[in-house]
XYZ file of C-alpha atoms in Angstrom:
557
model
C 7.374 -11.337 14.682
C 7.290 -8.765 12.054
C 10.934 -8.487 11.299
C 11.723 -11.812 9.645
C 8.290 -12.270 7.962
C 6.799 -11.443 4.655
C 3.493 -10.149 4.246
C 1.085 -10.655 1.557
C -1.504 -8.321 0.532
C -4.910 -9.700 -0.482
C -7.522 -7.100 -2.109
C -10.476 -9.372 -1.521
C -12.543 -8.090 -4.366
C -10.091 -9.145 -6.771
C -8.544 -12.220 -5.626
C -11.009 -14.968 -6.044
C -14.774 -15.023 -6.611
C -15.655 -18.460 -4.734
C -19.110 -18.985 -6.724
C -20.166 -21.184 -3.465
C -23.732 -21.258 -2.366
C -24.860 -17.856 -1.150
C -22.201 -16.466 -3.023
C -23.482 -16.440 -6.579
C -20.750 -15.854 -9.468
C -21.131 -12.036 -8.960
C -17.816 -11.264 -10.282
C -16.670 -9.940 -6.857
C -13.903 -11.763 -4.771
C -15.088 -13.486 -1.681
C -13.543 -14.713 1.761
C -14.451 -18.671 0.817
C -12.706 -17.853 -2.162
C -9.470 -16.739 -0.096
C -10.071 -19.682 1.840
C -9.297 -21.886 -1.243
C -6.164 -20.183 -2.225
C -4.533 -20.805 1.111
C -2.466 -23.287 -0.313
C -0.772 -20.977 -3.362
C 0.024 -18.381 -0.894
C 1.715 -20.575 1.603
C 3.582 -22.051 -1.316
C 4.824 -18.808 -2.018
C 6.509 -19.020 1.433
C 5.090 -15.750 2.771
C 4.130 -15.706 6.706
C 1.464 -13.082 7.173
C -1.466 -11.707 4.946
C -2.659 -8.420 4.607
C -6.313 -8.295 4.185
C -7.841 -5.142 2.781
C -11.141 -4.262 4.136
C -13.969 -6.892 4.110
C -15.891 -4.744 6.639
C -19.659 -3.890 6.248
C -19.579 -0.954 3.925
C -21.771 0.810 1.093
C -18.500 0.641 -1.238
C -18.185 4.481 -2.054
C -14.616 3.748 -1.750
C -14.332 -0.037 -2.091
C -14.465 -0.934 1.625
C -12.377 2.083 2.875
C -15.971 3.695 3.862
C -16.947 1.460 6.724
C -20.649 1.324 8.048
C -19.746 -1.450 10.896
C -16.647 -2.325 12.253
C -17.249 -5.568 13.731
C -19.388 -7.062 10.787
C -18.609 -8.661 7.622
C -19.505 -7.055 3.979
C -22.361 -9.629 2.645
C -20.413 -9.166 -0.604
C -17.454 -10.842 1.003
C -19.285 -13.440 3.213
C -20.197 -13.709 6.829
C -18.246 -13.629 10.155
C -18.242 -17.421 10.386
C -16.503 -17.334 7.048
C -14.002 -14.907 8.525
C -13.512 -17.057 11.670
C -12.908 -20.122 9.272
C -10.495 -17.936 7.214
C -8.358 -17.290 10.633
C -8.888 -20.934 11.453
C -7.453 -22.349 7.889
C -4.904 -19.948 7.902
C -3.528 -20.659 11.229
C -3.143 -24.537 10.185
C -1.013 -23.307 7.605
C 1.275 -21.252 9.807
C -0.257 -18.229 8.397
C -1.469 -15.070 10.158
C -3.507 -12.207 9.250
C -3.473 -8.655 9.760
C -6.514 -6.430 9.310
C -6.975 -2.966 7.663
C -7.658 -0.407 10.303
C -9.895 2.629 8.699
C -10.401 4.809 11.311
C -9.446 8.471 10.141
C -13.297 8.327 8.656
C -16.245 6.181 8.943
C -18.987 5.881 6.010
C -21.988 8.613 6.417
C -24.072 5.169 6.783
C -22.267 4.256 9.859
C -24.857 4.354 12.771
C -22.420 6.706 14.661
C -22.736 9.380 11.623
C -26.302 8.520 11.359
C -27.241 9.596 15.020
C -24.738 12.672 14.825
C -27.026 14.340 12.067
C -29.060 15.116 15.145
C -27.638 18.215 16.931
C -28.667 16.977 19.878
C -27.116 13.575 19.838
C -24.536 12.507 21.953
C -22.757 11.147 18.920
C -22.691 14.861 17.687
C -19.260 15.071 18.784
C -17.932 11.750 17.232
C -17.568 13.802 13.844
C -16.281 17.311 13.135
C -19.454 19.492 12.757
C -19.597 23.415 11.776
C -21.676 25.953 10.551
C -20.846 28.038 7.546
C -17.867 30.618 7.656
C -18.806 33.657 9.380
C -18.068 36.843 7.183
C -18.780 40.286 8.276
C -20.175 39.063 11.547
C -22.652 36.719 10.031
C -22.874 33.149 9.242
C -22.727 32.517 5.366
C -23.327 29.737 2.945
C -19.541 29.484 2.705
C -17.684 26.028 4.073
C -16.010 26.586 7.274
C -12.423 26.953 5.749
C -10.861 26.681 2.540
C -9.553 23.229 2.819
C -9.184 20.800 0.004
C -8.972 16.936 0.085
C -7.100 13.768 -0.862
C -9.759 13.099 -3.708
C -9.410 16.490 -5.497
C -12.645 17.996 -4.055
C -13.828 20.383 -1.407
C -13.551 18.974 2.290
C -16.953 20.090 3.474
C -20.407 18.942 3.020
C -23.506 20.678 4.111
C -26.242 18.707 5.754
C -29.839 20.051 5.645
C -31.045 17.999 8.429
C -28.324 19.316 10.726
C -28.065 22.755 9.079
C -24.215 22.551 9.397
C -21.222 20.990 7.447
C -19.380 18.046 8.230
C -15.465 17.424 7.501
C -14.461 14.898 4.940
C -10.758 14.687 3.695
C -11.696 11.777 1.380
C -14.972 11.140 -0.115
C -18.179 13.163 0.947
C -19.279 9.993 2.249
C -16.432 9.526 4.280
C -16.805 11.745 6.967
C -13.777 12.254 9.589
C -14.147 11.159 13.221
C -13.254 13.614 15.689
C -10.294 12.403 17.988
C -10.549 15.172 19.881
C -13.351 13.434 21.861
C -11.808 10.787 23.956
C -15.306 8.592 23.440
C -14.006 8.221 19.764
C -10.456 6.895 20.970
C -12.357 4.382 23.280
C -14.492 3.363 20.359
C -11.555 2.862 18.232
C -9.636 0.646 21.275
C -12.651 -1.658 21.376
C -12.552 -2.240 17.495
C -8.857 -3.252 17.913
C -9.860 -5.690 20.734
C -12.374 -7.124 18.961
C -10.213 -8.424 16.293
C -7.321 -9.236 18.262
C -9.419 -11.709 19.891
C -10.807 -13.002 16.842
C -7.079 -13.963 16.017
C -5.848 -10.899 14.159
C -1.896 -10.603 14.350
C -2.275 -6.657 13.844
C -3.224 -3.873 11.321
C -2.606 -1.822 8.627
C -3.394 1.629 9.648
C -5.145 3.569 7.047
C -3.873 7.168 6.372
C -3.109 6.804 9.987
C -1.104 10.362 10.706
C -3.823 12.559 9.484
C -6.437 11.667 12.653
C -6.086 14.626 14.820
C -7.351 18.042 13.509
C -5.036 20.728 15.393
C -7.112 23.945 14.038
C -9.519 24.273 11.668
C -8.015 27.804 10.382
C -7.938 28.127 6.956
C -4.776 26.478 4.882
C -2.149 28.021 2.816
C -2.361 28.528 -0.804
C -1.602 25.085 -2.800
C -2.210 23.604 -6.132
C -3.584 20.272 -4.574
C -4.191 19.546 -1.035
C -5.110 22.909 1.049
C -4.998 22.836 4.863
C -2.615 19.878 5.513
C -0.407 21.798 8.274
C -3.402 21.589 10.285
C -3.769 17.929 10.351
C -0.577 16.021 9.129
C 1.580 14.325 11.641
C 0.201 16.639 14.627
C 1.135 16.160 18.259
C -2.173 15.262 18.992
C -1.748 12.146 16.368
C 1.447 10.958 18.231
C -0.928 10.980 21.634
C -3.630 8.940 20.121
C -0.861 6.431 18.808
C 1.045 5.987 22.136
C -2.671 5.328 23.829
C -3.824 2.540 21.276
C -0.333 0.987 21.550
C -0.017 1.444 25.541
C -3.871 0.470 26.223
C -4.474 -2.426 23.786
C -1.652 -3.292 21.341
C 1.095 -3.889 23.671
C -1.234 -6.734 25.407
C -1.385 -8.893 22.360
C 1.217 -10.740 20.031
C 0.828 -8.244 17.051
C 2.091 -5.403 15.001
C 1.021 -2.093 13.335
C 2.305 -0.588 10.091
C 1.001 2.668 8.973
C 0.105 4.032 5.853
C 1.353 7.837 6.524
C 0.653 10.228 3.548
C 3.117 13.172 2.468
C 5.250 12.030 5.293
C 9.056 13.323 5.537
C 12.220 11.247 7.185
C 11.738 13.387 10.383
C 7.968 12.574 10.475
C 8.209 9.023 10.069
C 10.880 8.618 12.654
C 8.419 10.392 15.252
C 5.899 7.666 13.987
C 7.679 4.702 14.026
C 11.134 4.329 15.812
C 11.380 1.770 18.232
C 11.374 4.219 21.515
C 8.259 6.221 20.545
C 5.913 3.395 21.082
C 3.388 4.403 18.432
C 3.429 2.346 15.198
C 6.006 -0.632 14.508
C 6.773 0.504 10.949
C 5.232 2.566 8.095
C 4.605 2.923 4.334
C 6.079 5.658 2.460
C 5.820 7.066 -0.814
C 8.972 8.774 -1.936
C 10.566 5.893 -3.703
C 7.691 5.244 -5.750
C 7.369 8.952 -6.966
C 11.096 9.462 -8.391
C 9.926 9.413 -11.542
C 6.838 12.103 -11.012
C 6.567 15.666 -10.687
C 3.457 15.633 -8.509
C 2.762 12.746 -6.242
C 2.377 9.484 -8.570
C 0.389 11.584 -11.209
C 2.438 13.577 -13.413
C 5.710 11.818 -14.945
C 9.038 12.612 -15.540
C 12.245 11.084 -16.637
C 13.490 8.285 -14.573
C 16.860 8.480 -12.973
C 18.351 5.157 -11.141
C 20.414 7.497 -9.305
C 17.476 9.223 -7.690
C 15.771 5.906 -6.916
C 18.932 4.910 -4.903
C 19.444 8.488 -3.239
C 15.616 7.759 -1.768
C 16.044 4.576 -0.618
C 19.182 5.214 0.904
C 17.874 7.790 2.761
C 14.557 5.412 4.245
C 16.671 2.594 4.453
C 19.302 4.033 6.744
C 17.000 6.661 8.401
C 14.431 4.280 10.118
C 14.815 1.841 12.955
C 12.804 -0.679 10.681
C 11.681 -0.237 7.055
C 8.245 -1.615 5.642
C 9.597 -2.430 1.883
C 6.987 -2.510 -0.858
C 6.581 -1.891 -4.473
C 3.037 -2.542 -5.085
C -0.513 -2.426 -3.350
C -3.836 -1.688 -3.811
C -3.295 1.928 -4.577
C 0.008 1.887 -6.705
C 0.315 0.977 -10.310
C 2.034 -2.191 -11.378
C 5.863 -2.224 -10.514
C 6.663 -4.025 -13.845
C 4.865 -1.337 -15.502
C 5.904 1.892 -13.810
C 10.053 0.700 -13.026
C 10.359 -2.098 -15.245
C 10.083 -3.187 -18.884
C 6.280 -3.919 -19.495
C 5.672 -0.823 -20.962
C 9.158 0.460 -22.437
C 10.428 -2.827 -23.659
C 8.019 -5.649 -23.737
C 10.303 -8.204 -24.229
C 12.058 -7.764 -21.329
C 8.829 -7.778 -19.092
C 9.927 -11.590 -17.740
C 13.447 -10.251 -16.473
C 12.299 -6.915 -15.532
C 9.899 -8.755 -13.260
C 12.593 -10.980 -11.590
C 15.237 -7.852 -11.347
C 12.564 -5.829 -9.306
C 11.723 -8.848 -7.202
C 15.543 -9.096 -6.469
C 15.677 -5.593 -5.585
C 12.853 -5.605 -3.276
C 13.922 -8.793 -1.227
C 17.629 -7.713 -0.984
C 16.475 -4.474 1.210
C 16.339 -4.004 4.890
C 12.955 -4.619 6.419
C 9.531 -6.342 6.065
C 8.615 -7.361 2.508
C 5.146 -6.746 1.379
C 4.250 -8.493 -1.903
C 0.688 -7.411 -3.432
C -1.527 -9.997 -5.072
C -0.397 -10.839 -8.980
C 3.015 -9.066 -8.210
C 4.604 -12.620 -7.890
C 3.568 -13.618 -11.155
C 4.747 -10.164 -12.876
C 1.077 -8.806 -13.219
C 0.950 -5.390 -15.627
C -0.782 -2.450 -15.679
C -4.359 -2.945 -17.164
C -4.700 -2.002 -20.894
C -7.769 0.528 -20.097
C -9.400 2.330 -23.256
C -10.890 5.407 -21.655
C -11.744 7.038 -18.259
C -15.163 5.344 -18.428
C -13.260 2.274 -17.664
C -12.076 3.298 -14.561
C -13.882 2.868 -11.108
C -10.981 4.665 -9.321
C -12.615 7.539 -7.547
C -9.025 9.420 -7.384
C -9.090 8.922 -11.299
C -12.281 10.496 -11.678
C -11.424 13.367 -9.383
C -8.005 13.958 -11.050
C -9.669 14.217 -14.354
C -12.127 16.949 -13.404
C -8.922 18.880 -11.608
C -6.968 18.556 -14.516
C -10.037 19.532 -16.910
C -10.056 22.909 -14.612
C -6.448 23.714 -15.223
C -6.983 23.093 -19.099
C -4.596 20.128 -19.636
C -5.407 18.428 -23.051
C -7.563 15.500 -23.017
C -5.185 13.150 -24.542
C -2.533 14.163 -21.831
C -4.932 13.745 -19.055
C -5.667 10.147 -20.026
C -2.243 9.457 -20.733
C -1.267 10.361 -17.022
C -4.206 8.595 -15.800
C -4.447 5.491 -17.588
C -0.426 4.746 -16.002
C -1.319 6.076 -12.432
C -4.641 4.999 -11.770
C -5.351 2.856 -8.812
C -7.417 0.433 -10.837
C -4.131 -0.892 -12.589
C -3.739 -2.835 -9.461
C -7.220 -3.820 -8.649
C -8.016 -6.019 -11.904
C -8.752 -9.599 -10.911
C -5.902 -12.036 -10.135
C -4.822 -13.782 -12.988
C -5.060 -17.722 -12.015
C -5.528 -19.275 -14.985
C -5.993 -19.058 -18.901
C -9.735 -19.889 -18.676
C -12.518 -17.290 -18.638
C -11.890 -14.368 -16.584
C -8.357 -15.756 -15.546
C -10.199 -18.208 -13.434
C -11.079 -15.097 -11.212
C -14.794 -15.808 -11.441
C -17.493 -17.293 -13.790
C -19.577 -14.179 -13.719
C -18.547 -10.711 -15.261
C -15.952 -9.136 -13.247
C -16.661 -6.288 -11.376
C -13.377 -4.732 -12.799
C -12.131 -5.743 -16.492
C -9.423 -8.769 -16.472
C -6.097 -7.697 -18.163
C -6.165 -9.155 -21.688
C -2.622 -10.533 -21.244
C -3.874 -13.231 -18.586
C -3.596 -16.038 -21.188
C 0.391 -15.389 -21.024
C 0.474 -13.904 -17.423
C -1.256 -16.385 -15.222
C -0.501 -18.424 -12.163
C -1.335 -21.816 -13.590
C 1.439 -21.078 -16.354
C 4.113 -20.225 -13.958
C 3.307 -22.685 -11.041
C 5.745 -25.683 -12.129
C 8.113 -23.358 -14.378
C 11.523 -23.137 -13.059
C 12.142 -20.180 -15.307
C 8.974 -18.319 -14.225
C 8.906 -15.021 -12.214
C 6.460 -16.872 -9.567
C 9.369 -19.684 -9.091
C 12.054 -16.911 -8.916
C 9.914 -15.423 -6.245
C 9.378 -18.669 -4.135
C 13.438 -18.963 -4.294
C 14.236 -15.699 -3.271
C 11.924 -15.680 -0.325
C 13.061 -18.980 0.783
C 16.707 -17.523 0.619
C 16.094 -14.541 2.218
C 14.316 -16.185 5.173
C 17.560 -18.072 5.979
C 19.787 -15.103 5.770
C 20.430 -13.039 8.700
C 22.210 -10.613 6.756
C 19.406 -9.616 4.063
C 16.886 -9.587 6.904
C 19.010 -7.175 9.375
C 22.106 -6.002 7.619
C 22.996 -2.639 7.220
C 22.258 -0.969 3.997
C 25.385 0.462 2.205
C 24.977 2.660 -1.343
C 27.621 1.628 -3.615
C 27.277 3.443 -7.030
C 24.203 4.767 -9.357
C 23.832 6.549 -12.447
C 20.904 7.242 -14.529
C 20.600 3.090 -15.546
C 22.088 1.288 -12.848
C 22.094 0.929 -9.336
C 24.738 -0.987 -6.802
C 24.652 -1.434 -3.081
C 25.753 -3.628 -0.453
C 24.328 -5.513 2.746
C 26.676 -6.494 5.611
C 25.864 -8.015 8.627
C 28.884 -9.710 10.888
C 31.076 -11.570 8.368
C 28.769 -11.761 5.459
C 28.396 -9.005 2.435
C 25.855 -9.218 -0.298
C 26.282 -6.946 -3.263
C 23.430 -6.224 -5.426
C 23.413 -4.545 -8.674
C 20.504 -3.889 -11.147
C 19.988 -2.424 -14.720
C 17.146 -0.438 -15.404
C 17.440 0.003 -19.145
C 17.342 -2.386 -22.093
C 21.194 -1.769 -23.123
C 23.950 -4.077 -21.487
C 26.334 -2.085 -19.215
C 29.527 -2.532 -17.466
C 29.601 -0.995 -14.029
C 32.571 1.103 -13.344
C 35.799 -0.629 -13.085
C 36.295 0.816 -9.507
C 33.336 -1.256 -8.152
C 33.595 -4.487 -10.438
C 35.564 -6.575 -7.713
C 32.831 -5.933 -5.407
C 30.810 -8.014 -8.039
C 32.351 -11.438 -7.386
C 32.235 -14.327 -4.851
C 29.130 -16.439 -4.849
C 26.363 -15.725 -7.406
C 23.299 -16.159 -5.654
C 20.567 -14.942 -7.697
C 20.225 -13.438 -11.479
C 17.320 -12.076 -12.857
C 18.664 -13.327 -16.594
C 19.634 -16.773 -15.064
C 23.121 -16.542 -16.727
C 26.115 -16.586 -14.975
C 28.295 -13.434 -14.564
C 30.554 -12.189 -17.202
C 31.364 -8.601 -16.081
C 28.450 -6.520 -17.410
C 24.796 -6.251 -16.545
C 22.511 -7.391 -19.354
C 19.334 -5.510 -19.948
C 17.339 -5.252 -17.030
C 19.055 -7.404 -15.112
C 19.471 -8.116 -11.573
C 22.441 -9.905 -9.950
C 23.098 -10.694 -6.188
C 26.620 -11.930 -4.780
C 27.262 -13.234 -1.419
C 31.067 -12.954 0.182
C 32.065 -13.714 3.789
C 35.234 -12.172 5.395
C 36.493 -14.355 8.011
C 38.586 -12.444 10.798
C 41.107 -14.716 12.331
């Protein structure tokens, strides 16, 4: 079901504010708004919608802090609205996967509220510990020296309990205790609840850090300290196998895991088909080839490095989840494309990146707005940002005395809020997203970049995505074919896809200058020209920000 499908991710609060009765124009997208746009999603040619969290939540981390897994955040609608979304999607041949966030809950979840009482049966649902023992005595120091993913401490002292609780993320996101079998049973019930509602599976948030093998001090590190005690532990694998065996294998569904800091060897253990854990996973290496530390500190882009990384993952896993954007990443046309470097080539580079993604092996995941070439936002200062990670990074870099102008340059380019600005539907007020003030700023380029202006334009980014998706879905080679690297230097990438008698050759130019591929590879760029980002016929060279795809058939008699 998932291998020949294409997934479209919706970030609900930024997709469409319906303005319906009971949902005033509050500037927040909602479930009725999603329903109103299902025809547009279907017209793109995708098969599955991945819905970022819509569960009940106090919104400390935009819904990734859940206070009730079996209820809907009133900002987004009601359970009846959710059931209607399942039904309306099904009518259009669309399926929905939910976002499963079970490393942690909200501190307002009933389980955690009850766990604050040391005598409660819910106490062991979370990881509570007294302060560190110093010279044989309990101290006011946290239980260990770990640091978290949001650039801060990982232990919070609770006056009522007299102990600390662990939170790898925000302090309002306490980690669950997967050494407790009751927690695993609770998660099974959550899975069953949504699968019975009609969910086709789950995108599993930070799914490789569930199990904490030890709470010993972590090794010295400039960023995240303590990860060797919880990243991709054997206990984590056991939990995933249990969920697959006892629940997931009983339904027509699939899982894709967000796996933080994962390397190829760890990834294979998490998602190789014979392991019976995840069906596929999201890795991050391919979006960090021009970054020194995660996604935050830049370095010069080299196409060769990108091809090396793509080859490692394309050939290393049984099956790939192929993505360039999501709610945690900057817009790809601003990152690897020309939107910032050479705006006159924004249009072509958006198409080039579409061709790159849709000619790779695996299940493509397209993020809302990617299909129209939405760009990073023109934030003016840190106060414009809602993102908790961006604010945490600002504090951390201040601590290291990094100049303010440099801090802002790095944060502006990498902030998660770049992908969270409202969907640009048309050129009316607030880009057609809402009649009220949007929860996050609308990109000022919405007059030029919007869905309505591209819908019927055969030269548009949107039209290019539609054509490529339709073509790919009818090509076994583009879906299942082997990935074969051919050549790369600082600017261009060439690779092939091969399956039975068919071969596709793809070539890309990540620069604003025309480039001739090396003569020894020129003969590969021949046959039927399937697609071109420039829309022009091949003349022996890659135009600026060009992407081309050729098909050849080798018949054996």
